[in-house]
Coordinates of C-alpha atoms in Angstrom, one line a residue:
X100 CA 0.0 0.0 0.0
X101 CA 1.3 3.5 -0.8
X102 CA 2.4 5.7 2.0
X103 CA 2.6 9.5 1.8
X104 CA 5.5 10.7 3.9
X105 CA 5.2 14.5 3.3
X106 CA 2.9 16.5 5.5
X107 CA 1.4 13.6 7.4
X108 CA -1.1 14.8 10.0
X109 CA -1.8 13.4 13.5
X110 CA -5.3 12.6 12.3
X111 CA -4.0 10.4 9.5
X112 CA -1.9 8.3 12.0
X113 CA -4.7 8.2 14.5
X114 CA -7.0 6.8 11.7
X115 CA -4.6 4.0 11.1
X116 CA -4.2 2.9 14.7
X117 CA -7.6 1.3 15.5
X118 CA -7.4 -1.1 12.5
X119 CA -3.7 -1.8 13.0
X120 CA -4.2 -2.5 16.7
X121 CA -7.1 -4.9 15.9
X122 CA -5.2 -7.0 13.4
X123 CA -2.0 -7.1 15.5
X124 CA -3.8 -8.1 18.6
X125 CA -5.4 -11.2 16.9
X126 CA -2.2 -11.9 14.8
X127 CA -4.0 -11.4 11.6
X128 CA -2.1 -11.9 8.3
X129 CA -2.4 -8.2 7.6
X130 CA -0.5 -7.3 10.8
X131 CA 2.8 -7.0 9.1
X132 CA 1.4 -4.6 6.5
X133 CA -0.1 -2.3 9.1
X134 CA 3.1 -2.4 11.1
X135 CA 5.1 -1.5 8.0
X136 CA 2.8 1.5 7.4
X137 CA 3.1 2.7 10.9
X138 CA 6.9 2.1 10.7
X139 CA 7.0 4.4 7.7
X140 CA 5.4 7.2 9.6
X141 CA 7.8 6.4 12.5
X142 CA 10.9 6.7 10.2
X143 CA 9.7 10.1 9.2
X144 CA 9.0 11.5 12.7
X145 CA 9.2 9.3 15.9
X146 CA 8.1 12.1 18.1
X147 CA 4.8 12.4 16.1
X148 CA 4.2 8.7 16.3
X149 CA 4.9 8.8 20.1
X150 CA 2.4 11.6 20.5
X151 CA -0.3 9.8 18.5
X152 CA 0.2 6.4 20.2
X153 CA 0.1 8.0 23.6
X154 CA -3.1 9.9 22.8
X155 CA -4.6 6.7 21.4
X156 CA -3.8 4.6 24.5
X157 CA -4.9 7.4 26.8
X158 CA -8.3 7.4 25.1
X159 CA -8.7 3.7 25.2
X160 CA -7.9 3.6 29.0
X161 CA -10.4 6.3 29.7
X162 CA -13.0 4.2 27.8
X163 CA -12.0 1.2 29.8
X164 CA -12.7 3.1 33.1
X165 CA -16.0 4.2 31.7
X166 CA -16.8 0.6 30.9
X167 CA -16.3 -0.3 34.6
X168 CA -12.7 -1.5 34.6
X169 CA -10.3 -0.5 37.2
X170 CA -6.4 -0.5 36.9
X171 CA -6.0 -3.8 38.7
X172 CA -8.7 -5.4 36.5
X173 CA -6.9 -4.3 33.3
X174 CA -3.6 -5.6 34.5
X175 CA -4.9 -8.9 35.8
X176 CA -6.8 -9.6 32.6
X177 CA -3.9 -8.4 30.5
X178 CA -1.6 -11.0 32.2
X179 CA -3.8 -13.7 30.7
X180 CA -4.1 -12.2 27.3
X181 CA -0.9 -10.2 26.5
X182 CA 2.7 -11.2 26.1
X183 CA 4.6 -10.7 29.3
X184 CA 6.7 -7.8 27.8
X185 CA 3.6 -5.7 27.3
X186 CA 2.7 -5.2 30.9
X187 CA 5.4 -2.6 31.7
X188 CA 4.1 -0.6 28.8
X189 CA 0.5 -1.0 30.1
X190 CA 1.6 0.4 33.5
X191 CA 3.4 3.3 31.9
X192 CA 0.3 4.1 29.8
X193 CA -1.9 4.0 33.0
X194 CA 0.5 6.4 34.7
X195 CA 0.4 8.8 31.7
X196 CA -3.4 8.6 31.5
X197 CA -3.7 9.6 35.2
X198 CA -1.7 12.8 34.6
X199 CA -5.1 14.3 33.5
X200 CA -6.6 14.0 37.0
X201 CA -5.9 15.8 40.3
X202 CA -5.1 13.2 43.0
X203 CA -7.9 14.7 45.1
X204 CA -10.4 13.6 42.5
X205 CA -9.3 10.0 42.5
X206 CA -11.0 7.5 44.9
X207 CA -8.5 6.4 47.6
X208 CA -9.2 2.7 46.7
X209 CA -8.3 3.4 43.1
X210 CA -5.1 5.1 44.2
X211 CA -4.4 2.1 46.4
X212 CA -4.6 -0.2 43.3
X213 CA -2.2 2.0 41.5
X214 CA 0.3 1.8 44.4
X215 CA 0.0 -2.0 44.6
X216 CA 0.6 -2.2 40.8
X217 CA 3.8 -0.1 41.2
X218 CA 2.4 3.1 39.5
X219 CA 3.6 5.8 42.0
X220 CA 2.8 9.4 42.1
X221 CA 3.6 11.8 40.5
X222 CA 2.3 10.2 37.4
X223 CA 4.6 10.4 34.4
X224 CA 4.2 11.1 30.7
X225 CA 4.6 8.3 28.2
X226 CA 7.1 8.6 25.4
X227 CA 7.6 5.4 23.4
X228 CA 11.1 6.4 22.6
X229 CA 12.1 6.9 26.2
X230 CA 10.2 3.9 27.4
X231 CA 11.9 1.6 24.8
X232 CA 15.3 3.0 25.8
X233 CA 14.6 2.3 29.5
X234 CA 13.2 -1.2 28.8
X235 CA 15.9 -1.9 26.2
X236 CA 13.3 -2.9 23.6
X237 CA 13.8 -2.3 19.9
X238 CA 11.6 0.1 18.0
X239 CA 9.8 -2.5 15.9
X240 CA 8.9 -4.5 19.0
X241 CA 7.9 -1.4 20.9
X242 CA 5.4 -0.5 18.2
X243 CA 4.2 -4.1 18.1
X244 CA 3.7 -4.0 21.9
X245 CA 1.8 -0.7 21.7
X246 CA -0.5 -2.0 19.0
X247 CA -1.1 -5.3 20.9
X248 CA -2.0 -3.3 24.0
X249 CA -4.3 -1.1 22.1
X250 CA -6.0 -4.0 20.4
X251 CA -6.5 -5.6 23.9
X252 CA -8.0 -2.5 25.3
X253 CA -10.4 -2.1 22.4
X254 CA -12.0 -5.5 23.1
X255 CA -12.7 -5.0 26.9
X256 CA -16.4 -5.7 27.6
X257 CA -18.6 -3.7 30.0
X258 CA -18.3 -4.5 33.7
X259 CA -20.2 -3.3 36.7
X260 CA -18.6 -0.1 37.9
X261 CA -17.3 -0.5 41.4
X262 CA -15.6 2.8 41.9
X263 CA -16.2 6.5 41.0
X264 CA -14.5 7.4 37.8
X265 CA -11.2 9.1 38.2
X266 CA -11.5 12.9 37.8
X267 CA -14.9 13.0 39.5
X268 CA -15.4 14.7 42.9
X269 CA -14.6 12.3 45.7
X270 CA -16.9 12.5 48.7
X271 CA -15.2 13.6 51.9
X272 CA -16.0 12.1 55.2
X273 CA -16.5 8.6 53.8
X274 CA -16.3 5.9 56.5
X275 CA -12.9 4.4 56.8
X276 CA -12.3 0.8 56.1
X277 CA -12.7 -0.9 59.6
X278 CA -9.3 -2.6 59.5
X279 CA -7.0 -3.4 62.4
X280 CA -3.4 -3.6 61.3
X281 CA -2.3 -6.0 64.0
X282 CA -5.3 -8.3 63.6
X283 CA -4.9 -8.4 59.8
X284 CA -1.2 -9.2 60.2
X285 CA -2.1 -12.0 62.6
X286 CA -4.7 -13.4 60.2
X287 CA -2.3 -13.2 57.2
X288 CA 0.4 -14.9 59.3
X289 CA -2.0 -17.8 60.1
X290 CA -3.0 -18.3 56.5
X291 CA 0.6 -18.1 55.3
X292 CA 1.5 -20.9 57.7
X293 CA -1.6 -22.9 56.5
X294 CA -0.5 -22.6 52.9
X295 CA 3.1 -23.6 53.7
X296 CA 2.5 -26.6 55.9
X297 CA 2.5 -30.1 54.5
X298 CA 0.3 -31.4 57.3
X299 CA -3.4 -31.2 56.6
X300 CA -4.4 -31.2 60.3
X301 CA -2.2 -28.2 61.0
X302 CA -3.5 -26.3 57.9
X303 CA -7.0 -26.9 59.1
X304 CA -6.3 -25.6 62.6
X305 CA -4.5 -22.5 61.3
X306 CA -7.1 -21.7 58.7
X307 CA -9.9 -22.3 61.2
X308 CA -8.3 -19.9 63.7
X309 CA -8.0 -17.3 61.0
X310 CA -11.7 -17.5 60.1
X311 CA -12.6 -17.4 63.8
X312 CA -10.6 -14.1 64.2
X313 CA -12.2 -12.7 61.1
X314 CA -15.7 -13.5 62.3
X315 CA -15.0 -12.0 65.7
X316 CA -13.5 -8.9 64.3
X317 CA -16.5 -8.4 61.9
X318 CA -18.9 -8.8 64.8
X319 CA -16.9 -6.4 67.0
X320 CA -17.0 -3.8 64.2
X321 CA -20.8 -4.3 63.9
X322 CA -21.2 -3.7 67.7
X323 CA -19.2 -0.5 67.3
X324 CA -21.6 0.6 64.5
X325 CA -24.5 0.0 66.9
X326 CA -23.3 2.9 69.0
X327 CA -23.7 5.3 66.2
X328 CA -25.6 5.7 62.9
X329 CA -24.9 2.7 60.8
X330 CA -22.7 3.7 57.9
X331 CA -23.3 2.3 54.4
X332 CA -19.9 1.1 53.5
X333 CA -21.1 -1.6 51.2
X334 CA -18.8 -2.0 48.1
X335 CA -17.5 -4.4 45.6
X336 CA -14.2 -6.1 44.8
X337 CA -13.1 -8.3 41.9
X338 CA -11.1 -11.5 42.5
X339 CA -9.4 -12.9 39.3
X340 CA -9.1 -16.6 39.6
X341 CA -6.7 -18.9 37.7
X342 CA -8.0 -21.0 34.9
X343 CA -9.0 -23.8 34.4
X344 CA -12.0 -24.9 36.6
X345 CA -13.2 -21.4 37.0
X346 CA -16.7 -22.4 37.9
X347 CA -15.6 -24.7 40.8
X348 CA -13.1 -22.1 42.1
X349 CA -15.8 -19.4 42.0
X350 CA -18.0 -21.6 44.1
X351 CA -15.2 -21.8 46.7
X352 CA -15.0 -18.0 46.7
X353 CA -18.8 -17.9 47.0
X354 CA -18.6 -20.2 50.1
X355 CA -16.2 -17.9 51.8
X356 CA -18.2 -14.8 50.8
X357 CA -21.4 -16.2 52.1
X358 CA -19.8 -17.1 55.4
X359 CA -18.7 -13.4 55.7
X360 CA -22.1 -12.0 54.7
X361 CA -21.1 -11.1 51.1
X362 CA -22.6 -12.0 47.8
X363 CA -20.8 -13.0 44.6
X364 CA -21.2 -13.1 40.8
X365 CA -18.9 -14.9 38.4
X366 CA -18.1 -14.2 34.8
X367 CA -16.7 -17.4 33.4
X368 CA -15.4 -15.9 30.2
X369 CA -13.1 -13.5 32.1
X370 CA -12.4 -15.9 35.1
X371 CA -13.4 -13.1 37.5
X372 CA -15.6 -13.2 40.6
X373 CA -17.2 -9.9 41.9
X374 CA -17.8 -9.9 45.6
X375 CA -20.2 -7.4 47.2
X376 CA -20.3 -6.7 50.9
X377 CA -19.4 -4.4 53.8
X378 CA -15.7 -3.3 53.6
X379 CA -14.5 -5.3 56.6
X380 CA -16.2 -8.4 55.2
X381 CA -14.8 -7.9 51.7
X382 CA -11.4 -7.6 53.1
X383 CA -11.8 -10.9 55.1
X384 CA -13.3 -12.7 52.1
X385 CA -10.5 -11.7 49.8
X386 CA -7.8 -12.8 52.2
X387 CA -9.4 -16.1 53.0
X388 CA -10.5 -16.9 49.5
X389 CA -7.0 -16.3 48.2
X390 CA -5.5 -18.7 50.8
X391 CA -8.1 -21.4 50.3
X392 CA -7.6 -21.3 46.5
X393 CA -3.9 -22.0 47.1
X394 CA -4.6 -24.8 49.5
X395 CA -7.3 -26.3 47.2
X396 CA -5.1 -26.2 44.2
X397 CA -2.2 -27.9 46.1
X398 CA -4.5 -30.6 47.3
X399 CA -6.0 -31.1 43.9
X400 CA -2.5 -31.5 42.3
X401 CA -1.4 -33.8 45.0
X402 CA -4.3 -36.2 44.1
X403 CA -2.4 -36.8 40.8
X404 CA -3.7 -37.8 37.3
X405 CA -6.5 -40.2 36.8
X406 CA -7.1 -42.8 34.0
X407 CA -10.4 -44.5 33.3
X408 CA -10.9 -48.3 32.8
X409 CA -10.3 -48.0 29.0
X410 CA -7.2 -46.0 29.4
X411 CA -8.8 -42.6 28.8
X412 CA -7.8 -39.6 30.9
X413 CA -10.3 -38.6 33.6
X414 CA -8.1 -36.1 35.2
X415 CA -10.2 -33.1 34.1
X416 CA -13.5 -34.5 35.4
X417 CA -11.8 -35.6 38.6
X418 CA -10.3 -32.2 39.3
X419 CA -13.5 -30.4 38.5
X420 CA -15.5 -32.6 40.8
X421 CA -12.7 -32.4 43.4
X422 CA -12.9 -28.6 43.6
X423 CA -16.7 -28.6 43.6
X424 CA -16.8 -30.9 46.6
X425 CA -14.0 -29.0 48.3
X426 CA -16.1 -25.8 47.9
X427 CA -19.2 -27.3 49.2
X428 CA -17.6 -28.9 52.2
X429 CA -15.6 -25.7 53.0
X430 CA -18.9 -23.9 52.9
X431 CA -20.5 -26.2 55.4
X432 CA -17.6 -25.9 57.8
X433 CA -17.5 -22.1 57.5
X434 CA -21.2 -21.9 58.2
X435 CA -20.6 -23.9 61.4
X436 CA -17.8 -21.5 62.5
X437 CA -19.9 -18.4 61.8
X438 CA -22.9 -19.8 63.7
X439 CA -20.7 -20.7 66.7
X440 CA -19.0 -17.3 66.8
X441 CA -22.3 -15.4 66.7
X442 CA -23.8 -17.7 69.3
X443 CA -21.0 -16.9 71.6
X444 CA -22.0 -13.2 71.7
X445 CA -23.5 -12.3 75.1
X446 CA -27.2 -11.8 75.0
X447 CA -27.0 -8.1 75.9
X448 CA -24.7 -7.5 73.0
X449 CA -26.7 -9.6 70.6
X450 CA -29.7 -7.3 71.1
X451 CA -27.6 -4.5 69.7
X452 CA -25.8 -6.7 67.1
X453 CA -28.7 -8.2 65.2
X454 CA -30.2 -4.8 63.9
X455 CA -26.8 -3.8 62.6
X456 CA -26.3 -7.1 60.8
X457 CA -29.8 -6.8 59.3
X458 CA -29.1 -3.3 58.2
X459 CA -25.7 -4.3 56.6
X460 CA -27.5 -7.1 54.8
X461 CA -30.1 -4.7 53.5
X462 CA -27.3 -2.3 52.3
X463 CA -25.4 -5.1 50.6
X464 CA -28.5 -6.5 48.9
X465 CA -29.4 -3.0 47.6
X466 CA -25.9 -2.5 46.1
X467 CA -25.9 -6.0 44.6
X468 CA -29.2 -5.3 42.9
X469 CA -27.9 -2.0 41.6
X470 CA -24.7 -3.5 40.2
X471 CA -26.3 -6.7 38.9
X472 CA -30.0 -6.2 38.1
X473 CA -30.0 -9.4 36.0
X474 CA -28.4 -12.5 37.3
X475 CA -29.1 -16.2 37.0
X476 CA -28.3 -19.1 39.3
X477 CA -26.2 -21.8 37.8
X478 CA -26.5 -25.4 38.5
X479 CA -23.5 -27.7 38.2
X480 CA -23.3 -31.4 37.6
X481 CA -20.8 -33.8 39.2
X482 CA -19.3 -36.4 36.8
X483 CA -16.6 -38.0 38.8
X484 CA -17.5 -39.6 42.1
X485 CA -13.8 -40.3 43.0
X486 CA -13.0 -36.6 42.6
X487 CA -16.0 -35.6 44.7
X488 CA -15.0 -37.9 47.6
X489 CA -11.3 -36.8 47.4
X490 CA -12.4 -33.1 47.5
X491 CA -14.6 -33.7 50.5
X492 CA -11.7 -35.4 52.3
X493 CA -9.3 -32.5 51.4
X494 CA -11.8 -29.9 52.6
X495 CA -12.1 -31.7 55.9
X496 CA -8.4 -31.3 56.2
X497 CA -8.5 -27.6 55.5
X498 CA -10.7 -24.8 57.0
X499 CA -13.8 -22.8 57.7
X500 CA -17.6 -22.2 56.9
X501 CA -20.1 -20.8 54.4
X502 CA -23.1 -21.4 52.1
X503 CA -22.6 -22.1 48.5
X504 CA -24.3 -19.5 46.3
X505 CA -22.3 -18.3 43.3
X506 CA -24.5 -16.5 40.8
X507 CA -23.9 -15.5 37.3

């Protein structure tokens, strides 16, 4: 295709980028031709291409935020879709996009995600030339990375929006997350030991103690709320689970969420579970779910491969059934722990506690209905009895309590 090199405008390059990004992202046969055309513009004026690519990526990221994505979501999903070398460019593009906002107009939880991702303030401008030099990446590969990233961003579907858009006015005086640093450190320490031990009984004891501390802390927080006007701190978080067996793993997250008075929705295609609940319960659900997923995966792999009577592999059906059984049994045990913890509350305190818990449930249900007005309950089928029995056994050697209710 002919390329005019004299007097090329930014608009001409920007018109090329969406199609070029789309074909590069899917490794279409036309990708080389589009890269060559962009390369011709690049040979003429790298600064102009840098400027256009940055503007293009900035616009795509703003669209992603408007579609309900947050920085951690984009990065997590990108790790499953993009080549590993693209993530540093994604983080640089996110930093550049945030130069357009005053920090005071960005939700603190959003800023927390940026910090966790290694995107510090002050936010920096993106120059492909400077980025490539710092990353020691050649120019052709840099342009390829940029188009791959753009193609990825162009295909992001709409998600429920969990945070205010950056650049909007952030409400002041919002209730702080009811977290206790020492308590959380103790809980994380117990779960880390549970993940590290090779002895199931020890893992069970450690994980059970962690859930007990979580339940007590949540009830203590509710009792404090009973002394004042009950704040509405219901919110949502997304937990990206590893493939495969997304449905079974989502049920495990759902069991933990239910035990901590949260609700869940799973999107299988993205391998993501959205959890809705009060902030303190969300925090506990995320910590415990992450640990249990590690323990469940380790127990599943330890069960080994399975071959049928005719020599066919039954490993996949075994593992799916294993994880489903694990989730259900964990849910039962979590439910028992939660009931015992609440039953231990003195009668005088219980009279103050129950209205707070009821109000929290009402707030969580209202937010859930707002975020997910149309959900369906999914039923699953067990196809491997040996996997189910092994999963129940493994769950008995692990931890906690909860009801299984993962919705889609």
